[in-house]
XYZ file of C-alpha atoms in Angstrom:
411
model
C -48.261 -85.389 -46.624
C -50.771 -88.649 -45.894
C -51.350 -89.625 -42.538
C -51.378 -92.527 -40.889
C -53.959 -93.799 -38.551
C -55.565 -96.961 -36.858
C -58.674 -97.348 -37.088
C -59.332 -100.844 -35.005
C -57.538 -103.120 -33.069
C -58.122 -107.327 -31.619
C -56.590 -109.121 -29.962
C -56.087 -112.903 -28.270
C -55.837 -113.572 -24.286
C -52.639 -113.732 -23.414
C -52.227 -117.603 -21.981
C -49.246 -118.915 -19.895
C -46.612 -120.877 -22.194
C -46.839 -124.521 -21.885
C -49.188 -124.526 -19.033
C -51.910 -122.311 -20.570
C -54.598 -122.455 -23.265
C -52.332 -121.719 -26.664
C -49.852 -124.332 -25.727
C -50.556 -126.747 -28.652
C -51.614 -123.750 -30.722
C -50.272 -122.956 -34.292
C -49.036 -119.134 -35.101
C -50.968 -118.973 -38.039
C -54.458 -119.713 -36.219
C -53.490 -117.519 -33.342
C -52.252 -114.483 -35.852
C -55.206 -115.550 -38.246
C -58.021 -115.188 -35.929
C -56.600 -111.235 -35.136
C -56.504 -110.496 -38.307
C -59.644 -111.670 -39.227
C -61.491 -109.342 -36.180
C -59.341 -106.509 -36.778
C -60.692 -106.055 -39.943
C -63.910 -107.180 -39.922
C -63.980 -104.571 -36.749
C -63.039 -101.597 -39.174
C -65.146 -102.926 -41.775
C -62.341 -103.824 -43.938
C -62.907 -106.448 -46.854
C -59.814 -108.863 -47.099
C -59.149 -108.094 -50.711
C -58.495 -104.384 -49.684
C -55.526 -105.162 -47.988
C -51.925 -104.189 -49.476
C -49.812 -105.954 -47.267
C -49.938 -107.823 -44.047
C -46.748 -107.355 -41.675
C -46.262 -109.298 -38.617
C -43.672 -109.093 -36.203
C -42.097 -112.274 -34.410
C -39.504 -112.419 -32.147
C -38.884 -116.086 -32.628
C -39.519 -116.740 -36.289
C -39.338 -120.534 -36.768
C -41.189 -123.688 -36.286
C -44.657 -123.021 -35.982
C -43.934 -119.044 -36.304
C -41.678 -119.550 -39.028
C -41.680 -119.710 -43.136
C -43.065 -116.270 -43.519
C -45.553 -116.717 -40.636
C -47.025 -113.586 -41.871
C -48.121 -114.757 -44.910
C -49.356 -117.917 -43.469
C -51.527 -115.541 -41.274
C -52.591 -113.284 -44.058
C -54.167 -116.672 -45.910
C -55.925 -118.127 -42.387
C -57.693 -114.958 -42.019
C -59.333 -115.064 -45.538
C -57.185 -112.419 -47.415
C -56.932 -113.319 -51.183
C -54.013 -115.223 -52.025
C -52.758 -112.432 -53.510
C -52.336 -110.470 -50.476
C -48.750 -110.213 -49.617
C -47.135 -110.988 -46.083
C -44.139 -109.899 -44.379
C -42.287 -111.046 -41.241
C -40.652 -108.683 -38.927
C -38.355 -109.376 -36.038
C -36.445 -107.006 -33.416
C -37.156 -109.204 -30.642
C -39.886 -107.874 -27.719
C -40.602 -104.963 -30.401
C -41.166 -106.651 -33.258
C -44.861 -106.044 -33.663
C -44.168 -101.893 -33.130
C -42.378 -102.523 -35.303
C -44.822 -103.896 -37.512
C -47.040 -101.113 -36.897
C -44.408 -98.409 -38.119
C -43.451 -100.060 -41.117
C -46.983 -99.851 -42.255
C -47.892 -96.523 -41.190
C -44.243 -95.553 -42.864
C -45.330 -97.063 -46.300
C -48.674 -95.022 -45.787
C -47.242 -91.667 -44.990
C -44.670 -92.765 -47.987
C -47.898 -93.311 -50.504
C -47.374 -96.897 -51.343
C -50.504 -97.913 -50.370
C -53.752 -97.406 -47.982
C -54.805 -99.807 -45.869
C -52.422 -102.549 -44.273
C -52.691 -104.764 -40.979
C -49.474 -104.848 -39.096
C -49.289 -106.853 -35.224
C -47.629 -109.594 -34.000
C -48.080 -113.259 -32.895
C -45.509 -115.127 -30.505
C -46.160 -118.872 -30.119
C -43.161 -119.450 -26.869
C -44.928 -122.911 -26.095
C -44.246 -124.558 -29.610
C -41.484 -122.428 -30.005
C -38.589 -121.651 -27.777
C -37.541 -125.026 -26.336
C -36.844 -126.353 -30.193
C -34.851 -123.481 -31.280
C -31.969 -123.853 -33.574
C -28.886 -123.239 -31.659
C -26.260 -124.209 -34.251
C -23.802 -121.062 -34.381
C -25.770 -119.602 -32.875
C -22.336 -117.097 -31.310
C -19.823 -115.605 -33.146
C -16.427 -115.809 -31.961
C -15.402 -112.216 -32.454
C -18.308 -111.086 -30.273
C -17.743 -113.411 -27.824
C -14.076 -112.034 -27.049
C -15.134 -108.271 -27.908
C -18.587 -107.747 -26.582
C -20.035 -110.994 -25.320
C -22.772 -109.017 -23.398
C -24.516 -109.250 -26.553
C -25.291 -112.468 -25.735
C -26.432 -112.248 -22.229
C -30.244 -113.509 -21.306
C -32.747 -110.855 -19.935
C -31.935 -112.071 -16.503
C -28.266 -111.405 -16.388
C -29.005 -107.980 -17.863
C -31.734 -107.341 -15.579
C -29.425 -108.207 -12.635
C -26.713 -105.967 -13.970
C -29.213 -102.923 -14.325
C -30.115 -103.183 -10.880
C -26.943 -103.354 -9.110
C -25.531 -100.419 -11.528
C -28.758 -97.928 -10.756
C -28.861 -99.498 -7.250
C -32.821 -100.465 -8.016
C -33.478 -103.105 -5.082
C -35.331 -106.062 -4.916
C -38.195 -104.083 -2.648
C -38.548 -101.371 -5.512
C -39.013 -103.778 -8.303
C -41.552 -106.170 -5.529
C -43.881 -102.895 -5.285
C -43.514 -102.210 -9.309
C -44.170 -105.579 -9.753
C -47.461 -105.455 -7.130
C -48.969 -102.175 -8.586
C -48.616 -103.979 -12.220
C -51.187 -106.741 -11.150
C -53.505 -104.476 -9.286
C -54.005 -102.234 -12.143
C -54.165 -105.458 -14.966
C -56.756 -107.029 -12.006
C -58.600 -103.637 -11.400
C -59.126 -103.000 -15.564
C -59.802 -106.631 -16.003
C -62.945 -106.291 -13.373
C -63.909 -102.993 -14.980
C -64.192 -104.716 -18.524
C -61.552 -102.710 -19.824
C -60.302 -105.368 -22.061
C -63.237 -106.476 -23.494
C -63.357 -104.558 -26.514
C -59.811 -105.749 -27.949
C -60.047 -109.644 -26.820
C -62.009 -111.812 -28.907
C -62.537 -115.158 -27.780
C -60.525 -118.101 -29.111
C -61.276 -121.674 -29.193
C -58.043 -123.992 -29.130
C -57.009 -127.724 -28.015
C -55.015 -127.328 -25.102
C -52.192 -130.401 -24.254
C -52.299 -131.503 -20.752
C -49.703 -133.430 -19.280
C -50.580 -135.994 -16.545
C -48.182 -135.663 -13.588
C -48.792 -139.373 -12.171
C -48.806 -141.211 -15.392
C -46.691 -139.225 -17.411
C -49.367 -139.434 -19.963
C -50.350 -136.571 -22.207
C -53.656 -135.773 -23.396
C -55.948 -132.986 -25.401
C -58.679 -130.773 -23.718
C -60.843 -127.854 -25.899
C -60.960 -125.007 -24.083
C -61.717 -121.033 -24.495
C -58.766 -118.478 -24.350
C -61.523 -114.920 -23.566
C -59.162 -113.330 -20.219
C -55.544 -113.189 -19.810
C -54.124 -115.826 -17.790
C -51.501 -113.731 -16.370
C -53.628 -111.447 -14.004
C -53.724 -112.344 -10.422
C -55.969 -110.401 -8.289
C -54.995 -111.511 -4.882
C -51.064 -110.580 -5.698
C -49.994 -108.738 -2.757
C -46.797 -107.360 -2.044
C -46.169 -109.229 1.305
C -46.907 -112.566 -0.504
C -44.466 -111.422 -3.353
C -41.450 -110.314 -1.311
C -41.395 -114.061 0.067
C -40.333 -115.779 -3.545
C -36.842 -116.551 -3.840
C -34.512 -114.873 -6.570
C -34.007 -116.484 -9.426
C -30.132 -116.623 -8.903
C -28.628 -116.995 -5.362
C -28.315 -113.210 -4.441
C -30.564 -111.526 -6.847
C -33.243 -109.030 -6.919
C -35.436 -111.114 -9.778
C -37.820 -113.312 -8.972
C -41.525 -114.638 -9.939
C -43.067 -111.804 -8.342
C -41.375 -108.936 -10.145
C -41.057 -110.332 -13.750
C -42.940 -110.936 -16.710
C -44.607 -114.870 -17.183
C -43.712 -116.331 -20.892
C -47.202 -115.943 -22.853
C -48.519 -116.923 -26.538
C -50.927 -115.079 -28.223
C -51.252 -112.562 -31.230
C -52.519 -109.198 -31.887
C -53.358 -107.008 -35.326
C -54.452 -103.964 -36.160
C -55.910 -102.255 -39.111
C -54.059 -99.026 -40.102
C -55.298 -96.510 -42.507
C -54.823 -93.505 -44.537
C -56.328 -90.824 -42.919
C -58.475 -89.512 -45.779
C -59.883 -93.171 -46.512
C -61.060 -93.265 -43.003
C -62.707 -90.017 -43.075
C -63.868 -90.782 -46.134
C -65.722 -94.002 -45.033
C -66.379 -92.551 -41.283
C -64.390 -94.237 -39.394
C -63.589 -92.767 -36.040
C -59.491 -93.367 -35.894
C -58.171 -94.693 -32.113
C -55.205 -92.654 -33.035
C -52.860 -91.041 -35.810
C -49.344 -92.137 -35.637
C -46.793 -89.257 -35.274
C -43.373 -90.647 -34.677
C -41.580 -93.530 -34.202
C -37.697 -93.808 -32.948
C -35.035 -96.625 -31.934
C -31.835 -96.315 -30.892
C -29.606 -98.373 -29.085
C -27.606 -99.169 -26.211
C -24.988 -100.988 -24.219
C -25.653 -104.704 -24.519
C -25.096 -105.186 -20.565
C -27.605 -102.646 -20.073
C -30.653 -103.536 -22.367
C -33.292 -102.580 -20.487
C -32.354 -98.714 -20.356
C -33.147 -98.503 -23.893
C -35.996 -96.141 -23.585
C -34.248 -93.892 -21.536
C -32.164 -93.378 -24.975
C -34.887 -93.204 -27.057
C -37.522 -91.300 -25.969
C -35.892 -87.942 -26.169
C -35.461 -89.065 -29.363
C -38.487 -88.804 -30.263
C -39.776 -86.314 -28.611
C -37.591 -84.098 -30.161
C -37.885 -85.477 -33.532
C -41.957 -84.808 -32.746
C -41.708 -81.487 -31.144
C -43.012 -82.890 -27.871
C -41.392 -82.870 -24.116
C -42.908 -84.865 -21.453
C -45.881 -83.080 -20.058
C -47.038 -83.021 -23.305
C -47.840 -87.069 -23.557
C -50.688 -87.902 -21.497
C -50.286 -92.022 -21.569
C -47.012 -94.093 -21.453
C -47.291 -97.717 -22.271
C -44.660 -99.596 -20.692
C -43.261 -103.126 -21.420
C -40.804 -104.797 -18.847
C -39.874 -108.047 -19.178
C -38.061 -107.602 -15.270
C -38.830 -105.301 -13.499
C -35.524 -103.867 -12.298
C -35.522 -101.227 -15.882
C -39.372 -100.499 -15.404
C -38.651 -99.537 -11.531
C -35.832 -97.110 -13.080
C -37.569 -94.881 -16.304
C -40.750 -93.903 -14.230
C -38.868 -92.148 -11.073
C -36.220 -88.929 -11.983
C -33.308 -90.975 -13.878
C -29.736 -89.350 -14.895
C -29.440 -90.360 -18.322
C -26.645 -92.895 -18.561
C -24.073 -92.045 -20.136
C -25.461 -88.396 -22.127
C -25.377 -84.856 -20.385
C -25.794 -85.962 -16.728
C -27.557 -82.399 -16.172
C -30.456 -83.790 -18.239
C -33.138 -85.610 -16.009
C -36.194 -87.209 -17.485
C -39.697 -88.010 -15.963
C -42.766 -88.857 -16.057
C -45.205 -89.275 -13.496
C -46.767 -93.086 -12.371
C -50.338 -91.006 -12.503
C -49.623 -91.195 -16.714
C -47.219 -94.418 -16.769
C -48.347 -97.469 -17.236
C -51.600 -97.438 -18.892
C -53.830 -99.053 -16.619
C -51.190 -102.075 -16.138
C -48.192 -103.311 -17.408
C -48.520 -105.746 -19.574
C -46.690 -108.844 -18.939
C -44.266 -110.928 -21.197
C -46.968 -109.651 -24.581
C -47.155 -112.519 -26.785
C -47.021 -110.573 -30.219
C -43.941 -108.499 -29.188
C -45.157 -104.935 -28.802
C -48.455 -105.166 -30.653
C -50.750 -105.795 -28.381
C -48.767 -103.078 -26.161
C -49.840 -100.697 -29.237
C -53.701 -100.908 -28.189
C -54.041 -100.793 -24.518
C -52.599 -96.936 -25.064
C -54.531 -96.306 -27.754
C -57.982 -97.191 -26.205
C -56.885 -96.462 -22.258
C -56.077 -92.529 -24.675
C -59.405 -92.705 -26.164
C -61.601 -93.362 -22.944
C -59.437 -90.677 -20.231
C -59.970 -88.147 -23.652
C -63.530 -89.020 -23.916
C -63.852 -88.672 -20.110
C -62.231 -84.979 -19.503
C -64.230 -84.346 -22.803
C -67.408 -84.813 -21.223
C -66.395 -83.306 -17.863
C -64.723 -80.212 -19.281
C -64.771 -79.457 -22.622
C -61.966 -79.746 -24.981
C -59.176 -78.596 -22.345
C -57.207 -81.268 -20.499
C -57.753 -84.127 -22.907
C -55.357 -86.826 -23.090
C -53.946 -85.885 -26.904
C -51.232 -88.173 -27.544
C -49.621 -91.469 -25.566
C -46.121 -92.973 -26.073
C -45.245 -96.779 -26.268
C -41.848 -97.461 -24.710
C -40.184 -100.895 -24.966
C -36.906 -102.459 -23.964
C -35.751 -104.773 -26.289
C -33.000 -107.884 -25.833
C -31.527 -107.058 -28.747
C -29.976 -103.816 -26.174
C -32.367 -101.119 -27.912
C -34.654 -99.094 -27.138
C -38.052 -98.439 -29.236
C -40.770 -95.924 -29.218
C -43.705 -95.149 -30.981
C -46.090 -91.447 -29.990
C -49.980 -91.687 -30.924
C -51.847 -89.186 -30.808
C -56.045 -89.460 -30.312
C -57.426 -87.425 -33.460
């Protein structure tokens, strides 16, 4: 059977939505751009590509009309490259990132580029809401419907996470993005970006265009502290989520270049990772940020694996009420109560949480991958082959009330 593997990875800062660098910034540049590194990183020549998949949780405007075509032409791919768009909301570059190593494993092809881009500024406050409800939902499971918020409230009163809990998840998320970001952790996957940036002029009400470089997230704040954090009010009167404790809004995109494992061996390329599973499954629509907690047995069984055996787990949250939960020893709702899951914080997040991932899952895919690659390297050098990090799952809650998961393992 082929494997699948991924051989390099870029990626854009992550900016603030409409306050940050990307805010006047086009999908197809932003996607284009990580294409374009990804493979010249691998050594990849355009025309090699078989397809180009792209996932997009909010397909339209300037994300929509096949953004992932769009992309494919921006980053120099001949026009008869193909291009596919992929949504399943916060997952949807994963996503992206199965479907290609699927097609490999399934022998349609060789190499492909699968990530995601996510353009909230341009995006999200022009939505099409016509219909956008269906009447028998709404009287049989209107939950469906619910924002992240009123989920994330709902989680937290049912598994009795409180507002301190999520403060100090929230807290240890920006200590580890600010500790990696001093320690140059993500230099290797961001590659600088050059965009006009809209600035609005509070007094005048004027608006106006600056050119500025996108190199570091915007989302990191060093001096977060959880004193300073437990002082922000709720978001809704009575509530445990606030500012301090959930994910920003960000644009940016992310690609990488996935392979068949006997083309990268036979060109020497040293492979961040092989894919070895990939599961979804969902979940109550009130609860969607339990999800994983569904899931990742899933896969783990479907993989042959049990917990101690994955050395890295990515996390996405967008609040943190769900991410306070799946670390710590959980009862899994509503399956064989005997069964308790966990995994220690020593192995969960990788190095940070990363918040509100423009790109939908794709550029969670490379933090584990590389954060895998450097601990393996590391326990390599210090003692031999035994106690190297061999494989690292990617965990994501998705507000379409799933959960997704994807298990890597380092080569």
């Amino acid at each position: 059977m082929n494997e699948a593997v991924i051989v390099s990875t870029a990626r854009t800062a992550l900016t603030k939505s409409w306050r940050g660098a990307f805010n006047n910034t086009h999908g197809a540049k932003l996607g284009g751009y990580a294409v374009k590194h990804a493979l010249e990183t691998a050594g990849v020549a355009p025309a090699e590509v078989e397809d180009v998949i792209m996932g997009c949780a909010l397909p339209e405007g300037a994300t929509g009309s096949n953004i992932a075509r769009q992309i494919a032409i921006r980053a120099g791919c001949p026009v008869r490259t193909p291009g596919v768009t992929v949504n399943r909301f916060c997952s949807s570059g994963l996503q992206a990132v199965a479907m290609a190593a699927q097609r490999i494993i399934a022998g349609e092809g060789d190499i492909y580029v699968a990530g995601g881009v996510e353009s909230i500024s341009c995006v999200q406050n022009e939505m099409n809401k016509h219909m956008l409800a269906n009447d028998w939902l709404l009287r049989h499971k209107p939950e469906i419907y619910w924002p992240m918020l009123q989920t994330a409230e709902y989680v937290a009163k049912k598994y009795d996470i409180g507002r301190e809990a999520q403060d100090r998840y929230g807290v240890q998320s920006q200590q580890r993005a600010a500790a990696a970001d001093r320690a140059g952790k993500f230099r290797a996957e961001i590659f600088p970006v050059t965009a006009r940036m809209k600035l609005l002029d509070k007094q005048t009400g004027k608006e106006g265009v600056r050119e500025v470089t996108a190199d570091r997230d915007e989302g990191i704040r060093a001096d977060t502290t959880y004193e300073g954090v437990a002082q922000i009010k709720p978001a809704v009167e009575g509530g445990v989520v606030a500012a301090g404790n959930a994910s920003q809004f960000s644009d940016g995109a992310a690609a990488c270049v996935v392979m068949n494992a006997k083309i990268a061996e036979r060109r020497r390329l040293e492979p961040l990772g092989v894919f070895r599973g990939f599961a979804v499954e969902g979940c109550e629509p009130a609860e969607m940020g339990i999800g994983p907690v569904y899931a990742v047995p899933k896969l783990l069984n479907r993989a042959g694996l049990k917990t101690d055996d994955i050395g890295l787990w990515g996390a996405e949250r967008g609040v943190r009420g769900a991410g306070a939960l799946l670390p710590r020893p959980a009862r899994h709702p509503g399956r064989a109560p005997e069964r308790e899951r966990r995994c220690d914080r020593a192995r969960a997040p990788v190095r940070r949480q990363r918040r509100a991932a423009g790109g939908r899952g794709a550029a969670r895919r490379q933090a584990p991958r590389r954060e895998a690659r450097r601990r393996d390297d590391v326990r390599r050098r210090r003692h031999g082959r035994r106690g190297a990090v061999r494989s690292a799952l990617i965990r994501l809650a998705i507000h379409a009330q799933t959960g997704i998961h994807a298990c890597v393992e380092r080569s």
